[in-house]
Coordinates of N, CA and C and ligand atoms in Angstrom, one line a residue:
M1 N -165.4 77.1 123.0 CA -164.0 77.2 123.5 C -163.0 77.3 122.3
T2 N -162.0 78.2 122.4 CA -161.0 78.4 121.4 C -159.9 77.3 121.5
D3 N -159.6 76.7 120.4 CA -158.5 75.7 120.3 C -157.2 76.4 119.9
S4 N -156.2 76.0 120.5 CA -154.9 76.6 120.1 C -154.2 75.6 119.2
I5 N -154.0 76.0 118.0 CA -153.5 75.1 116.9 C -152.2 75.6 116.3
L6 N -151.2 74.7 116.2 CA -149.9 75.0 115.5 C -150.0 74.4 114.2
V7 N -149.6 75.1 113.1 CA -149.5 74.6 111.8 C -148.0 74.6 111.5
L8 N -147.4 73.4 111.4 CA -145.9 73.2 111.3 C -145.5 72.9 109.9
Y9 N -144.5 73.6 109.4 CA -144.1 73.4 108.0 C -142.6 73.5 108.0
G10 N -141.9 72.5 107.4 CA -140.5 72.5 107.5 C -139.6 72.6 106.3
S11 N -140.2 73.0 105.2 CA -139.3 73.1 104.0 C -138.4 74.3 104.0
Y12 N -137.1 74.0 103.7 CA -136.1 75.1 103.5 C -135.8 75.4 102.1
R13 N -136.6 74.8 101.2 CA -136.3 75.0 99.7 C -136.5 76.5 99.3
S14 N -135.7 76.9 98.4 CA -135.9 78.3 97.9 C -137.2 78.5 97.2
D15 N -137.6 77.5 96.4 CA -138.9 77.7 95.7 C -140.0 76.8 96.3
R16 N -140.0 76.8 97.6 CA -141.0 75.9 98.2 C -142.4 76.3 97.9
L17 N -143.3 75.3 97.8 CA -144.7 75.5 97.5 C -145.6 75.3 98.7
G18 N -145.2 74.4 99.6 CA -146.1 74.0 100.7 C -146.4 75.2 101.6
I19 N -145.7 76.3 101.5 CA -146.0 77.4 102.4 C -147.3 78.0 102.0
R20 N -147.7 77.8 100.7 CA -149.1 78.3 100.3 C -150.2 77.6 101.0
L21 N -150.0 76.2 101.1 CA -151.0 75.4 101.8 C -151.0 75.8 103.3
A22 N -149.8 75.9 103.9 CA -149.7 76.2 105.3 C -150.4 77.5 105.6
N23 N -150.2 78.6 104.8 CA -150.8 79.9 105.0 C -152.3 79.8 104.8
Y24 N -152.7 79.0 103.9 CA -154.2 78.8 103.6 C -154.8 78.1 104.9
L25 N -154.2 77.1 105.4 CA -154.7 76.5 106.6 C -154.8 77.4 107.8
V26 N -153.7 78.2 108.0 CA -153.7 79.2 109.1 C -155.0 80.1 108.9
T27 N -155.2 80.6 107.7 CA -156.3 81.6 107.5 C -157.6 80.9 107.8
S28 N -157.8 79.6 107.2 CA -159.0 78.9 107.3 C -159.3 78.5 108.8
L29 N -158.3 78.1 109.5 CA -158.6 77.7 110.9 C -158.9 78.9 111.7
R30 N -158.3 80.0 111.4 CA -158.6 81.2 112.2 C -160.0 81.7 111.9
Q31 N -160.5 81.5 110.7 CA -161.9 81.9 110.3 C -162.9 81.0 111.1
R32 N -162.4 79.8 111.5 CA -163.3 78.9 112.2 C -163.2 79.2 113.7
G33 N -162.5 80.3 114.1 CA -162.5 80.7 115.5 C -161.4 80.1 116.3
N34 N -160.4 79.5 115.7 CA -159.3 79.0 116.4 C -158.1 80.0 116.6
D35 N -157.3 79.7 117.6 CA -156.1 80.5 117.8 C -155.0 79.8 117.1
V36 N -154.5 80.3 116.0 CA -153.6 79.5 115.1 C -152.3 80.2 115.0
E37 N -151.2 79.5 115.0 CA -149.9 80.0 114.7 C -149.1 79.2 113.7
L38 N -148.5 79.8 112.7 CA -147.7 79.1 111.8 C -146.3 78.9 112.4
I39 N -145.8 77.7 112.4 CA -144.4 77.4 112.8 C -143.7 77.1 111.5
D40 N -142.9 78.0 111.0 CA -142.2 77.8 109.8 C -140.7 77.6 110.2
A41 N -140.2 76.4 110.0 CA -138.9 76.0 110.5 C -137.8 76.9 109.9
K42 N -138.0 77.3 108.6 CA -137.0 78.2 108.0 C -136.9 79.5 108.7
A43 N -138.1 80.0 109.1 CA -138.1 81.3 109.8 C -137.6 81.2 111.2
V44 N -137.9 80.1 111.9 CA -137.5 79.9 113.3 C -136.0 79.6 113.3
G45 N -135.5 78.9 112.3 CA -134.0 78.6 112.3 C -133.6 77.6 113.4
L46 N -134.4 76.5 113.5 CA -134.1 75.5 114.4 C -132.8 74.8 114.1
P47 N -132.0 74.4 115.1 CA -130.8 73.6 114.8 C -131.1 72.1 114.7
M48 N -131.8 71.8 113.6 CA -132.2 70.4 113.3 C -131.0 69.5 113.1
L49 N -131.2 68.3 113.4 CA -130.2 67.2 113.2 C -129.0 67.5 114.0
D50 N -129.1 68.2 115.1 CA -128.0 68.4 116.0 C -128.4 67.6 117.3
R51 N -129.2 68.1 118.2 CA -129.6 67.4 119.3 C -131.2 67.5 119.4
M52 N -131.8 66.4 119.9 CA -133.2 66.5 120.3 C -133.4 67.4 121.5
Y53 N -134.5 68.0 121.6 CA -134.8 68.9 122.7 C -134.6 68.2 124.0
K54 N -135.0 66.9 124.1 CA -134.9 66.2 125.4 C -133.5 65.9 125.7
E55 N -132.5 66.0 124.8 CA -131.1 65.7 125.1 C -130.4 66.9 125.7
Y56 N -131.1 68.1 125.7 CA -130.4 69.2 126.4 C -130.8 69.2 127.9
P57 N -129.8 69.5 128.7 CA -130.2 69.7 130.2 C -131.2 70.8 130.3
N58 N -132.1 70.7 131.3 CA -133.1 71.7 131.5 C -132.6 73.2 131.4
G59 N -133.2 73.9 130.5 CA -132.9 75.4 130.4 C -131.7 75.7 129.5
S60 N -131.1 74.6 128.9 CA -129.9 74.9 128.1 C -130.1 74.7 126.6
A61 N -131.3 74.4 126.2 CA -131.6 74.3 124.7 C -131.5 75.7 124.1
P62 N -131.2 75.7 122.8 CA -131.1 77.0 122.1 C -132.5 77.7 122.2
S63 N -132.4 79.0 122.3 CA -133.6 79.7 122.7 C -134.8 79.5 121.7
A64 N -134.5 79.4 120.4 CA -135.6 79.2 119.4 C -136.3 77.8 119.7
M65 N -135.5 76.9 120.1 CA -136.0 75.5 120.4 C -136.8 75.6 121.7
E66 N -136.3 76.3 122.7 CA -137.0 76.4 124.0 C -138.4 77.1 123.8
Q67 N -138.4 78.2 123.0 CA -139.6 78.9 122.7 C -140.6 78.0 122.0
L68 N -140.1 77.2 121.1 CA -141.0 76.3 120.3 C -141.6 75.2 121.2
A69 N -140.7 74.7 122.1 CA -141.2 73.6 123.0 C -142.3 74.1 123.9
E70 N -142.2 75.4 124.3 CA -143.3 76.0 125.2 C -144.6 76.1 124.4
K71 N -144.5 76.4 123.1 CA -145.7 76.5 122.3 C -146.3 75.2 122.0
I72 N -145.5 74.2 121.9 CA -146.0 72.8 121.7 C -146.6 72.3 122.9
R73 N -146.1 72.6 124.1 CA -146.7 72.2 125.3 C -148.1 72.8 125.5
A74 N -148.2 74.1 125.1 CA -149.4 74.8 125.3 C -150.5 74.5 124.2
A75 N -150.2 73.9 123.1 CA -151.1 73.7 122.0 C -152.1 72.6 122.3
D76 N -153.3 72.7 121.6 CA -154.3 71.7 121.7 C -154.2 70.7 120.5
A77 N -153.7 71.2 119.4 CA -153.6 70.4 118.2 C -152.5 70.9 117.3
F78 N -152.1 70.0 116.4 CA -151.0 70.2 115.4 C -151.5 69.8 114.0
V79 N -151.1 70.6 113.0 CA -151.3 70.3 111.6 C -149.9 70.3 111.0
F80 N -149.5 69.2 110.4 CA -148.2 69.2 109.7 C -148.4 69.3 108.2
V81 N -147.6 70.2 107.6 CA -147.6 70.3 106.1 C -146.3 69.9 105.6
T82 N -146.2 68.9 104.8 CA -145.0 68.4 104.3 C -145.1 67.9 102.8
G83 N -144.1 68.2 102.0 CA -144.0 67.7 100.7 C -143.5 66.3 100.8
E84 N -143.6 65.6 99.6 CA -143.1 64.2 99.6 C -141.7 64.3 98.9
Y85 N -140.7 63.8 99.6 CA -139.3 63.8 99.1 C -138.8 62.4 99.1
N86 N -138.5 61.9 97.9 CA -138.0 60.5 97.8 C -138.9 59.5 98.5
W87 N -140.2 59.6 98.2 CA -141.2 58.6 98.7 C -141.4 58.7 100.2
G88 N -141.1 59.8 100.8 CA -141.4 59.9 102.2 C -141.6 61.4 102.6
M89 N -141.8 61.6 103.9 CA -141.9 63.0 104.4 C -140.5 63.6 104.3
Q90 N -140.5 64.9 104.2 CA -139.1 65.5 104.1 C -138.4 65.3 105.5
P91 N -137.1 65.2 105.4 CA -136.4 65.1 106.7 C -136.2 66.5 107.3
G92 N -135.6 66.5 108.5 CA -135.3 67.8 109.0 C -134.1 68.4 108.2
P93 N -134.1 69.7 108.1 CA -133.0 70.3 107.4 C -131.7 70.2 108.1
E94 N -130.6 70.3 107.3 CA -129.3 70.3 108.0 C -129.1 71.8 108.4
K95 N -128.2 71.9 109.3 CA -127.9 73.3 109.8 C -127.3 74.0 108.6
P96 N -127.9 75.2 108.2 CA -127.3 75.9 107.1 C -125.9 76.4 107.4
D97 N -125.0 76.4 106.4 CA -123.6 76.9 106.7 C -123.5 78.4 106.4
R98 N -124.6 79.0 106.0 CA -124.6 80.4 105.8 C -126.0 80.9 106.2
P99 N -126.1 82.2 106.5 CA -127.4 82.8 106.9 C -128.4 82.6 105.8
L100 N -129.7 82.3 106.2 CA -130.7 82.1 105.2 C -131.2 83.5 104.7
P101 N -131.7 83.5 103.5 CA -132.1 84.8 103.0 C -133.4 85.2 103.7
Ligands
FMN1 C1 -135.4 66.2 96.6 C2 -136.9 66.1 96.2 C3 -137.5 64.8 96.2 C4 -138.8 64.7 95.8 N1 -139.4 63.4 95.8 C5 -140.7 63.3 95.5 C6 -141.4 62.0 95.6 O1 -140.8 61.0 95.9 N2 -142.7 62.0 95.2 C7 -143.4 63.1 94.8 O2 -144.6 62.9 94.5 N3 -142.8 64.3 94.8 C8 -141.5 64.4 95.1 N4 -140.9 65.7 95.0 C9 -141.7 66.8 94.7 C10 -142.1 67.6 96.0 O3 -143.0 66.8 96.7 C11 -142.6 68.9 95.6 O4 -141.6 69.7 95.0 C12 -143.2 69.7 96.8 O5 -143.6 71.0 96.4 C13 -142.1 69.8 97.9 O6 -142.6 70.6 99.0 P1 -142.1 72.1 99.3 O7 -142.4 72.9 98.0 O8 -143.0 72.6 100.4 O9 -140.7 72.0 99.7 C14 -139.6 65.8 95.4 C15 -138.9 67.1 95.4 C16 -137.6 67.2 95.8 C17 -137.0 68.6 95.8

């Protein structure tokens, strides 16, 4: 049976390094026969630190968040890749005040 796995990575840093580990995990897990997708928060552009998904009335969440929620519901497993920031996991990014490069 093929497992559906999400690899989630949340760094918005310009010179982020964890993306290399995230990509490595995606490749390795695919080689083991899994159905794997990288969820890169910077690419998805989630409105973090605004509202939680469950706080939106049904069907009114931002579309990027709605699409991700559907992927999370459908997945069998999750792998989180995070750097250590100030002795803990990195927080959610603030909503950028300008378009990301
Ligand atoms: C604001 C900030 C705080 C950090 N705090 C820690 C820390 O407490 N302990 C640690 O070992 N590394 C710390 N680091 C180093 C990060 O873990 C390292 O830069 C890592 O590559 C961050 O992940 P990313 O490249 O995927 O963003 C910190 C880096 C930043 C930018």
